[in-house]
Tab-separated table of C-alpha atoms in Angstrom:
chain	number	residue	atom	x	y	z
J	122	UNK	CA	49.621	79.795	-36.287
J	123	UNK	CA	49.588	76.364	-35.268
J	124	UNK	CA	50.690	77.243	-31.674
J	125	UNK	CA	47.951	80.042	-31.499
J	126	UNK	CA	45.068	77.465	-32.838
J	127	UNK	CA	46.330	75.062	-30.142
J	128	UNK	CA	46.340	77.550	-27.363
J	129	UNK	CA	42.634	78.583	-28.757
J	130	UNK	CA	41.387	75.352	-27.740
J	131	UNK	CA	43.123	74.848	-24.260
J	132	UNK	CA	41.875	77.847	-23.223
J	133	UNK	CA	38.071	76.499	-24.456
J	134	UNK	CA	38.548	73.326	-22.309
J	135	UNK	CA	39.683	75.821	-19.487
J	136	UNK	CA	36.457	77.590	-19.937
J	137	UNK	CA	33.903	74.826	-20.145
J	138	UNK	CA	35.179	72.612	-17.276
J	139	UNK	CA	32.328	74.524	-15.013
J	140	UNK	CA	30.175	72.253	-17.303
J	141	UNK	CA	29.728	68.445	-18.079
J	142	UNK	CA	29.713	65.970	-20.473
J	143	UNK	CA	31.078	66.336	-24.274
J	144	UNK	CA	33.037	69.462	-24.779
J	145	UNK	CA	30.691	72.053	-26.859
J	146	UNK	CA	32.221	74.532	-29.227
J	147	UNK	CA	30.341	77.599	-30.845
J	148	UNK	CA	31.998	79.632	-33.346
J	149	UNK	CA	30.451	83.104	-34.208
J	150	UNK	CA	29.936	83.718	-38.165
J	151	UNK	CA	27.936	86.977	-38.217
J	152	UNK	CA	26.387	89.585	-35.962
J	153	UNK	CA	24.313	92.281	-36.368
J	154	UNK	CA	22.238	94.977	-34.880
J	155	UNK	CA	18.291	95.046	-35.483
J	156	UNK	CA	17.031	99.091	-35.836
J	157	UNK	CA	14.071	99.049	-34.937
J	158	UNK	CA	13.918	96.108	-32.792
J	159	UNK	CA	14.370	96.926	-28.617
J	160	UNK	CA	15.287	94.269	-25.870
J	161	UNK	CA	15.018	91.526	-28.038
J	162	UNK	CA	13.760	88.384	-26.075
J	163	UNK	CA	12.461	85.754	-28.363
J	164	UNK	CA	12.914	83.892	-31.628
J	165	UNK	CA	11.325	81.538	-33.796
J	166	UNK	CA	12.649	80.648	-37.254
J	167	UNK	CA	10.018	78.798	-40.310
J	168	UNK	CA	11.252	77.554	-42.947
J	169	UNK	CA	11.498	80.705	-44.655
J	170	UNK	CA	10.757	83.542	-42.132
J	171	UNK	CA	12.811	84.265	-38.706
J	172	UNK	CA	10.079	86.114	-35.820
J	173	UNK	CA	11.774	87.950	-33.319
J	174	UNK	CA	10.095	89.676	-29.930
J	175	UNK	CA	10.920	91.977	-27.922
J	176	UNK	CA	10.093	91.964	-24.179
J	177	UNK	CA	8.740	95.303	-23.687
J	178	UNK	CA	7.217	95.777	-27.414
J	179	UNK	CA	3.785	95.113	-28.592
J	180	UNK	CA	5.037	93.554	-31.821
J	181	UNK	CA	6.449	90.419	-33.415
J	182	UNK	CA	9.072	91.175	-35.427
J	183	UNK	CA	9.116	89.569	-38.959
J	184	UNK	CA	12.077	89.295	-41.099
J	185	UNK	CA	13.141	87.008	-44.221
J	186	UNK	CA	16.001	84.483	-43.497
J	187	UNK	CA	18.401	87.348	-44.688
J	188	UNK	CA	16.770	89.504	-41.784
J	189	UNK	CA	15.358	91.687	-44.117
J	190	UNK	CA	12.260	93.061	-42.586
J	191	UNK	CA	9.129	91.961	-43.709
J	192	UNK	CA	6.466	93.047	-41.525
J	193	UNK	CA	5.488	93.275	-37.925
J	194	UNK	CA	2.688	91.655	-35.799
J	195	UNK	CA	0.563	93.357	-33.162
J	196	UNK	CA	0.709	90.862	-30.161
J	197	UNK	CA	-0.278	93.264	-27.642
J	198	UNK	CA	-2.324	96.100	-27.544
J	199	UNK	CA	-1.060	98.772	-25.302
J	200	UNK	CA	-2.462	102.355	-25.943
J	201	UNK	CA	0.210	104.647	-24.389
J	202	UNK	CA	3.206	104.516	-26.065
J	203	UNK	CA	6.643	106.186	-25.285
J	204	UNK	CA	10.411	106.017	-26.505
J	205	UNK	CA	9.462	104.645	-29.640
J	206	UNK	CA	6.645	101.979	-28.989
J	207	UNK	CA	8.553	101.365	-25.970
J	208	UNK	CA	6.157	99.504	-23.113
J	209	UNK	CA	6.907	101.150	-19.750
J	210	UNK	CA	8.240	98.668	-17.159
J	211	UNK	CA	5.409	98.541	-15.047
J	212	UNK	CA	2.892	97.799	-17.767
J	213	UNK	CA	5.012	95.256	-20.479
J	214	UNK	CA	3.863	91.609	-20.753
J	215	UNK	CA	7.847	91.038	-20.480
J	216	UNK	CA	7.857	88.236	-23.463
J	217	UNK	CA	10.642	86.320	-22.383
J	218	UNK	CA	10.041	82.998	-24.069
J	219	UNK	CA	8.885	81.999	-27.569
J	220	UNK	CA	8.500	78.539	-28.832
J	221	UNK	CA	7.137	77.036	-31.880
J	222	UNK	CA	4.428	73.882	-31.180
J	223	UNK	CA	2.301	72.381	-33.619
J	224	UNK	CA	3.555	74.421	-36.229
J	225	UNK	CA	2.115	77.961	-33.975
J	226	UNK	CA	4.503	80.376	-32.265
J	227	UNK	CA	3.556	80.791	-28.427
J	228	UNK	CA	5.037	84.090	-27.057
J	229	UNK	CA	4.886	83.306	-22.836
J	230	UNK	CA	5.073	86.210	-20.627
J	231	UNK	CA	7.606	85.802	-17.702
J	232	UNK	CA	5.170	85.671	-14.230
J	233	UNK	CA	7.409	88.175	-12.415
J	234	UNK	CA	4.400	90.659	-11.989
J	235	UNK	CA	0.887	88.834	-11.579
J	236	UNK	CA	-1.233	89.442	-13.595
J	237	UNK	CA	0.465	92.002	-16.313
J	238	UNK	CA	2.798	89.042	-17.245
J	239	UNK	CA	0.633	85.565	-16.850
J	240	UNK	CA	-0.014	86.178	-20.379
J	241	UNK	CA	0.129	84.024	-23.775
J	242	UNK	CA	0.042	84.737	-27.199
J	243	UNK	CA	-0.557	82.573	-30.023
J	244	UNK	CA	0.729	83.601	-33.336
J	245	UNK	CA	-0.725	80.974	-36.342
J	246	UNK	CA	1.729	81.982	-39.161
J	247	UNK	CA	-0.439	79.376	-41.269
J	248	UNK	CA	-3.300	81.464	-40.799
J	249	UNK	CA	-2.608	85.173	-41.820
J	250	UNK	CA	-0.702	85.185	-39.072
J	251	UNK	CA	-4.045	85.095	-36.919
J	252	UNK	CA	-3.335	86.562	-32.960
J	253	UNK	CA	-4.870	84.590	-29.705
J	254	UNK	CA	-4.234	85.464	-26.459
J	255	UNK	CA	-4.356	83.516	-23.199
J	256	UNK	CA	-4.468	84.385	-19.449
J	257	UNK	CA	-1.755	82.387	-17.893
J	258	UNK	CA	-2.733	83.129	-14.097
J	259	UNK	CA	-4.257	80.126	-13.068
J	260	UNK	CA	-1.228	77.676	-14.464
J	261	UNK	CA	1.193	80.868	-13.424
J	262	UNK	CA	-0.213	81.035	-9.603
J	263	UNK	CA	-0.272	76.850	-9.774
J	264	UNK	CA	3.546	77.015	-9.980
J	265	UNK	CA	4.019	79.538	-7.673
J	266	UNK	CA	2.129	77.557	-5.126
J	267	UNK	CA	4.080	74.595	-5.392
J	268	UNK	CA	7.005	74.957	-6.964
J	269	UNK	CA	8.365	78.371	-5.917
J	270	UNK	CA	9.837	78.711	-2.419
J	271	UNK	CA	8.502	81.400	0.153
J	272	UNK	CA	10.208	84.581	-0.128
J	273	UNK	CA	11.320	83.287	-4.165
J	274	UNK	CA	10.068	84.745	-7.052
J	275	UNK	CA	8.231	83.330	-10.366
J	276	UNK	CA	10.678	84.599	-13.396
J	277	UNK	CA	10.166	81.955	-17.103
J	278	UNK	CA	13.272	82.777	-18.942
J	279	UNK	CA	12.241	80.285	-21.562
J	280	UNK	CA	10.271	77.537	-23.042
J	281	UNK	CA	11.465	74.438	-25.317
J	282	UNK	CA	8.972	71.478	-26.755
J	283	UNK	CA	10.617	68.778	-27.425
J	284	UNK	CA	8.435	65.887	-28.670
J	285	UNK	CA	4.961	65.462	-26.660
J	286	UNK	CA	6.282	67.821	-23.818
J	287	UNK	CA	6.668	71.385	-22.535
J	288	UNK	CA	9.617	72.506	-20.389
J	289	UNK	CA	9.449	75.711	-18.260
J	290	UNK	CA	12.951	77.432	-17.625
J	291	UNK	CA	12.471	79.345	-14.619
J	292	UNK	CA	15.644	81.647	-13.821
J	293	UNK	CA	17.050	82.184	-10.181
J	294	UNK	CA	17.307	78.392	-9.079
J	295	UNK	CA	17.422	77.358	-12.379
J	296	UNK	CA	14.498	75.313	-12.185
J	297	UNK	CA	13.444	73.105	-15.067
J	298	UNK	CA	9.357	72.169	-15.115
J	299	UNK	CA	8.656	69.286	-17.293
J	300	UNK	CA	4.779	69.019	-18.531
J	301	UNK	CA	3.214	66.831	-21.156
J	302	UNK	CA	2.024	68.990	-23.555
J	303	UNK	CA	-1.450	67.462	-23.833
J	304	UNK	CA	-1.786	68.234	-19.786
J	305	UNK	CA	-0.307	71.821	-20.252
J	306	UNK	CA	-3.059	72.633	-23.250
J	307	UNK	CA	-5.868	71.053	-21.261
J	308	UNK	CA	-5.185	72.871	-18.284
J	309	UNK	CA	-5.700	76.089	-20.280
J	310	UNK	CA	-8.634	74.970	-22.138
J	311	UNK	CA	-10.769	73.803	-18.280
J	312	UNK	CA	-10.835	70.103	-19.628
J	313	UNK	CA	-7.948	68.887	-16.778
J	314	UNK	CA	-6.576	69.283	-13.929
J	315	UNK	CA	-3.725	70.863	-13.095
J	316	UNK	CA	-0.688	68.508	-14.367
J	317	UNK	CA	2.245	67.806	-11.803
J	318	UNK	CA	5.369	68.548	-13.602
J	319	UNK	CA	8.781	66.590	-13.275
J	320	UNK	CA	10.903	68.937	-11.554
J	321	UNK	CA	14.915	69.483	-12.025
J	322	UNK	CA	17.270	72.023	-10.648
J	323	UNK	CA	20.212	72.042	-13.028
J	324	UNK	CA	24.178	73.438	-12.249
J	325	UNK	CA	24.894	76.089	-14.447
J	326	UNK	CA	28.705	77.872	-14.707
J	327	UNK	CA	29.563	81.202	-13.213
J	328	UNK	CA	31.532	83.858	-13.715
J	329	UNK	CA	33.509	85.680	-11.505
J	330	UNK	CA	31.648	84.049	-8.819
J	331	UNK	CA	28.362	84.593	-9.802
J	332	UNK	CA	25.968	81.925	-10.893
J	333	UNK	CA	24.904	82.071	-14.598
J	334	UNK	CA	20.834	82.047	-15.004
J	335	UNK	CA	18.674	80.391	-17.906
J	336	UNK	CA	17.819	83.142	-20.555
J	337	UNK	CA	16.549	81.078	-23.753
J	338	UNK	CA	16.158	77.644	-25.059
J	339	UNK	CA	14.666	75.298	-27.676
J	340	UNK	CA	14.218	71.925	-28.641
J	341	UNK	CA	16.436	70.504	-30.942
J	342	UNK	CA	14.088	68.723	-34.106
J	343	UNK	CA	14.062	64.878	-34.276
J	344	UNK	CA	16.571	64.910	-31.037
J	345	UNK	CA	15.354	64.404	-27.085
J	346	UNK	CA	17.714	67.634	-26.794
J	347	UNK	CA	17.443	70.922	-25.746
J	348	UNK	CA	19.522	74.058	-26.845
J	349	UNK	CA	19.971	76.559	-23.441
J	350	UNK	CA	21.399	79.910	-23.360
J	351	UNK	CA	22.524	81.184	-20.133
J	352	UNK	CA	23.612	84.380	-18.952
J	353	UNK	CA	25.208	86.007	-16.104
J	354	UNK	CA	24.671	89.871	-14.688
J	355	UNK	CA	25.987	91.589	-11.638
J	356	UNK	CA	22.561	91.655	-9.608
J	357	UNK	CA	21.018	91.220	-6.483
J	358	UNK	CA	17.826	88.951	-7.658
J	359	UNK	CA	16.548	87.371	-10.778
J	360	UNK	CA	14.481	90.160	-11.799
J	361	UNK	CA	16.326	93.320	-11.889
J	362	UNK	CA	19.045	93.957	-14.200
J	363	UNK	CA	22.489	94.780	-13.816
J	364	UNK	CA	26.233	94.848	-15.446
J	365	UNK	CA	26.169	92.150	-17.988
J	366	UNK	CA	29.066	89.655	-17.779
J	367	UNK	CA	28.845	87.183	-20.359
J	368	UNK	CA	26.553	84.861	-21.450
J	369	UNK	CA	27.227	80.941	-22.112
J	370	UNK	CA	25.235	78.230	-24.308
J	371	UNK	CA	24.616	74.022	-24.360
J	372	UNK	CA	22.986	70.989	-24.714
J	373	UNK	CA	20.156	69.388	-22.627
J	374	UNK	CA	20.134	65.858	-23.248
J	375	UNK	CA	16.339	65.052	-21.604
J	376	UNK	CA	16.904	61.770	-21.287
J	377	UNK	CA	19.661	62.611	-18.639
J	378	UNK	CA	17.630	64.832	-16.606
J	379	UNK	CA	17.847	65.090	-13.060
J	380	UNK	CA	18.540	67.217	-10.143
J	381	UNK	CA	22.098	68.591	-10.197
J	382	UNK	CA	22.554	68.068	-13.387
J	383	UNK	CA	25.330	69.292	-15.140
J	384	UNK	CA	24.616	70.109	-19.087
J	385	UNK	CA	27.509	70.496	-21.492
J	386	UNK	CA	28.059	74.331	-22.192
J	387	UNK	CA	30.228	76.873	-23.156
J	388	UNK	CA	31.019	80.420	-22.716
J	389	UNK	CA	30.406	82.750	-25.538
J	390	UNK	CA	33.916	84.484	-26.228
J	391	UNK	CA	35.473	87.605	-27.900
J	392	UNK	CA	36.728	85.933	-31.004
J	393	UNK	CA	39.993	83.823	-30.475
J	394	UNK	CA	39.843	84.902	-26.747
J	395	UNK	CA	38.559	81.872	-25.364
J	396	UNK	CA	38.871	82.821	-21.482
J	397	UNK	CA	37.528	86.438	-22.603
J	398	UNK	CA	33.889	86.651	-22.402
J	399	UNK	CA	32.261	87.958	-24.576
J	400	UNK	CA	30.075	91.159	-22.246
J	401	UNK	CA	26.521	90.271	-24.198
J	402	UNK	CA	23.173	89.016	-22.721
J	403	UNK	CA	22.232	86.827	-24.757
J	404	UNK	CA	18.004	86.138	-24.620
J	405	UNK	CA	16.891	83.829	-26.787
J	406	UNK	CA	18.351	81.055	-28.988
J	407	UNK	CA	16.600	79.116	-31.894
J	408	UNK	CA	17.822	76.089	-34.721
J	409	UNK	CA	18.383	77.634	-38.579
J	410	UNK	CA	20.029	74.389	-40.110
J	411	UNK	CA	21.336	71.413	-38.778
J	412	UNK	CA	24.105	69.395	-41.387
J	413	UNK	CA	24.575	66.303	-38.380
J	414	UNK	CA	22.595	66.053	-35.145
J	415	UNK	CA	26.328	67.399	-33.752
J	416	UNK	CA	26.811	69.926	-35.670
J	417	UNK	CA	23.821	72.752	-36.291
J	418	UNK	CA	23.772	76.582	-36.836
J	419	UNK	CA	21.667	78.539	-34.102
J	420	UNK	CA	20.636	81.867	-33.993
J	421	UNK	CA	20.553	83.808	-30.928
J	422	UNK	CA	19.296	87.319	-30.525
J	423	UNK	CA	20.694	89.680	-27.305
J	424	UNK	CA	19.022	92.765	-25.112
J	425	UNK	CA	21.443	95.053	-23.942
J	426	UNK	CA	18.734	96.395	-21.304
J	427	UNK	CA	19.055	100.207	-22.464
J	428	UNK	CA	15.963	99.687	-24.557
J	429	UNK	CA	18.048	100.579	-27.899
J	430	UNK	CA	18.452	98.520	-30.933
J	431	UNK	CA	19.025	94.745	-30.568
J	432	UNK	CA	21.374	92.447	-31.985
J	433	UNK	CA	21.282	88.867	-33.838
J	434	UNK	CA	24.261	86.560	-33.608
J	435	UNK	CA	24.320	83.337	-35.918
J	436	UNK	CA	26.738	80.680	-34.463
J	437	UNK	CA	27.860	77.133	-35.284
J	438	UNK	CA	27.088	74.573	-32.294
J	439	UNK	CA	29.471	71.580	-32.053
J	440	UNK	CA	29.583	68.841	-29.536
């Protein structure tokens, strides 16, 4: 047994050495599908709620913190309706980030089709759970402008806040666009101008060859960190999907960002198979409870692009 644990964590350090800095660990301690619930793409946990979306469904998804389901939200109103509330392709908002600021859940569509996805919801789970949406065009077609090359395409994976700021996690070149938050909110609002980000391209693993891309991430409370999930698929571009190869997870640390840089990662495994990844996509990650800032349980929710029922995944982060 001994032997066995200390092969376990060779083949982890085998593993993470496509990434940098302190060696990360996550442990899986429960997974589960989610009826109901198709291509799951965003999270947000409360203190006593969990919100789930998916990227093709009109609704938020509301559960207790057992994921018992609760309710569900109508984010977007869609009138045709097929395979089960299912959005067609051409039509979905594709809600591929979700973020909680100022105590308000902020569903951001994903800019890869202008304008059906420069979209924003606002979910104020204070406030009877009171809906707002926002054209994101003008801030979407700013970014495109400047920050996308020609011939590239605009694809937000994610969005994390950590304190004062919003960061963008654009998939494909891995592209991280850092905003104050003030500038981002009075952009939308016509009371500034547009705000020039600070602009990183981070290294992110691979497997067999080909280059893992941002799917998820979210600030870490009371830490200048950032949780990323990353995952890899067997496609020609950022946009379409293919065979899903494995998905990996890390750590940010914002005060070390810069171009090239390496974050500290690891690739999510099938259970004491450390080189063996494990075939998921996983979408969206979020905090549930953090016992030291090295040590916190994360949720993560996956989209196995058939459009079927969704799964959760709670994990224990280490580094």
């Amino acid at each position: 047994m001994i032997c066995k644990r200390n092969l376990y964590f060779f083949l982890i350090t085998i593993v993470s050495s496509a990434c940098s800095g302190p060696s990360v660990e996550c442990e899986i301690v429960h997974r589960q599908s989610l009826p109901g619930v198709p291509s799951a793409s965003g999270t947000a946990v409360t203190e006593d709620q969990v919100y789930i979306a998916g990227d093709n469904s009109p609704w938020l998804f509301r559960f207790s913190r057992k994921y018992e389901p609760i309710s569900r939200i109508s984010v977007f109103r869609y009138i045709r309706l097929s395979k089960g509330e299912i959005i067609p392709k051409r039509d979905k908002p594709d809600f591929e980030a979700m973020e909680i600021i100022n105590n308000k859940i902020f569903l951001f569509g994903s800019g890869a089709l202008s304008p059906q996805r420069d979209i924003m919801v606002q979910v104020d789970t204070e406030n009877r759970n009171k809906v707002s949406t926002f054209s994101l065009k003008p801030f979407y077609d700013m970014i495109r402008d400047r920050h996308i090359p020609e011939g590239g395409e605009l694809n937000i994976e994610a969005v994390a806040a950590p304190e004062n700021r919003i960061c963008f996690f654009l998939r494909g070149e891995n592209k991280v666009l850092e905003y104050p938050v003030s500038g981002f909110f009075g952009f939308l609002e016509n009371k500034g101008a547009y705000p020039e980000p600070n602009v990183y391209v981070l290294e992110l693993p691979s497997i067999d060859g080909i280059k893992s891309g941002f799917s998820g991430a979210t600030a870490i409370p009371g830490q200048d960190k950032i949780i990323f999930t990353a995952s890899v698929e067997n496609t020609p571009n950022a946009i379409d999907d293919g065979e899903i190869l494995g998905s990996f997870t890390g750590i940010i640390d914002c005060t070390k960002l810069k171009d090239s840089y390496q974050p500290a990662c690891v690739l999510l495994s099938e259970g004491d198979k450390a080189n063996t990844p494990l075939k998921i996509k996983v979408e969206s990650v979020s905090v549930l409870d953090s016992t030291s800032p090295r040590n916190i349980k994360v949720l993560f929710v996956t989209d196995n692009d058939t459009g079927r029922d969704s799964e959760l995944l709670e994990a224990l982060l280490r580094w």
